[in-house]
Amino acid sequence: LEDPDKAIENGYLIADKLNIDLLDARKRGYHKWVDKKVFKDYGKVSYLD
């Protein structure tokens, strides 16, 4: 996808259906695990520590 926000939204939907964690790797060399509960509740990307 061209839009990074749409990509993370689609990634969330897939990760939720498969019951797996979601890794944000939209930027080269910058990878963090997304807190799926925060994304579901608020629509904002928040990372796990």
C-alpha atoms as a PDB file:
ATOM      1  CA  LEU A   1       0.000   0.000   0.000  1.00  0.00           C
ATOM      2  CA  GLU A   2       1.106   3.565  -0.636  1.00  0.00           C
ATOM      3  CA  ASP A   3      -0.469   5.086   2.493  1.00  0.00           C
ATOM      4  CA  PRO A   4       1.409   4.059   5.681  1.00  0.00           C
ATOM      5  CA  ASP A   5      -1.634   4.652   7.903  1.00  0.00           C
ATOM      6  CA  LYS A   6      -3.783   2.393   5.737  1.00  0.00           C
ATOM      7  CA  ALA A   7      -1.033  -0.242   5.784  1.00  0.00           C
ATOM      8  CA  ILE A   8      -0.921  -0.320   9.586  1.00  0.00           C
ATOM      9  CA  GLU A   9      -4.732  -0.483   9.721  1.00  0.00           C
ATOM     10  CA  ASN A  10      -4.799  -3.447   7.334  1.00  0.00           C
ATOM     11  CA  GLY A  11      -1.949  -5.064   9.264  1.00  0.00           C
ATOM     12  CA  TYR A  12      -3.932  -4.684  12.467  1.00  0.00           C
ATOM     13  CA  LEU A  13      -7.002  -6.339  10.943  1.00  0.00           C
ATOM     14  CA  ILE A  14      -4.937  -9.304   9.741  1.00  0.00           C
ATOM     15  CA  ALA A  15      -3.031  -9.633  13.028  1.00  0.00           C
ATOM     16  CA  ASP A  16      -6.280  -9.483  14.981  1.00  0.00           C
ATOM     17  CA  LYS A  17      -7.932 -12.195  12.876  1.00  0.00           C
ATOM     18  CA  LEU A  18      -4.871 -14.450  13.137  1.00  0.00           C
ATOM     19  CA  ASN A  19      -4.407 -13.625  16.839  1.00  0.00           C
ATOM     20  CA  ILE A  20      -0.744 -12.654  16.325  1.00  0.00           C
ATOM     21  CA  ASP A  21       1.378  -9.648  17.279  1.00  0.00           C
ATOM     22  CA  LEU A  22       1.780  -6.681  14.940  1.00  0.00           C
ATOM     23  CA  LEU A  23       5.211  -5.305  14.060  1.00  0.00           C
ATOM     24  CA  ASP A  24       5.450  -1.743  12.743  1.00  0.00           C
ATOM     25  CA  ALA A  25       8.223  -1.807  10.137  1.00  0.00           C
ATOM     26  CA  ARG A  26       7.080   1.123   8.024  1.00  0.00           C
ATOM     27  CA  LYS A  27      10.465   2.844   8.338  1.00  0.00           C
ATOM     28  CA  ARG A  28      13.644   1.078   7.285  1.00  0.00           C
ATOM     29  CA  GLY A  29      15.698   0.046  10.323  1.00  0.00           C
ATOM     30  CA  TYR A  30      12.961   1.060  12.779  1.00  0.00           C
ATOM     31  CA  HIS A  31      10.875  -1.877  13.996  1.00  0.00           C
ATOM     32  CA  LYS A  32       8.627  -1.879  17.057  1.00  0.00           C
ATOM     33  CA  TRP A  33       5.765  -4.012  18.289  1.00  0.00           C
ATOM     34  CA  VAL A  34       2.378  -2.296  18.215  1.00  0.00           C
ATOM     35  CA  ASP A  35       0.070  -2.346  21.233  1.00  0.00           C
ATOM     36  CA  LYS A  36      -3.014  -3.768  19.509  1.00  0.00           C
ATOM     37  CA  LYS A  37      -5.373  -2.874  22.381  1.00  0.00           C
ATOM     38  CA  VAL A  38      -4.505   0.831  22.159  1.00  0.00           C
ATOM     39  CA  PHE A  39      -4.860   0.751  18.375  1.00  0.00           C
ATOM     40  CA  LYS A  40      -8.248  -0.944  18.625  1.00  0.00           C
ATOM     41  CA  ASP A  41      -9.570   1.432  21.302  1.00  0.00           C
ATOM     42  CA  TYR A  42      -8.148   4.749  20.063  1.00  0.00           C
ATOM     43  CA  GLY A  43      -6.974   4.201  16.478  1.00  0.00           C
ATOM     44  CA  LYS A  44      -3.494   5.428  17.454  1.00  0.00           C
ATOM     45  CA  VAL A  45      -0.234   3.539  17.064  1.00  0.00           C
ATOM     46  CA  SER A  46       1.350   2.965  20.467  1.00  0.00           C
ATOM     47  CA  TYR A  47       4.316   0.695  21.022  1.00  0.00           C
ATOM     48  CA  LEU A  48       4.983  -1.979  23.597  1.00  0.00           C
ATOM     49  CA  ASP A  49       8.085  -1.510  25.751  1.00  0.00           C
END
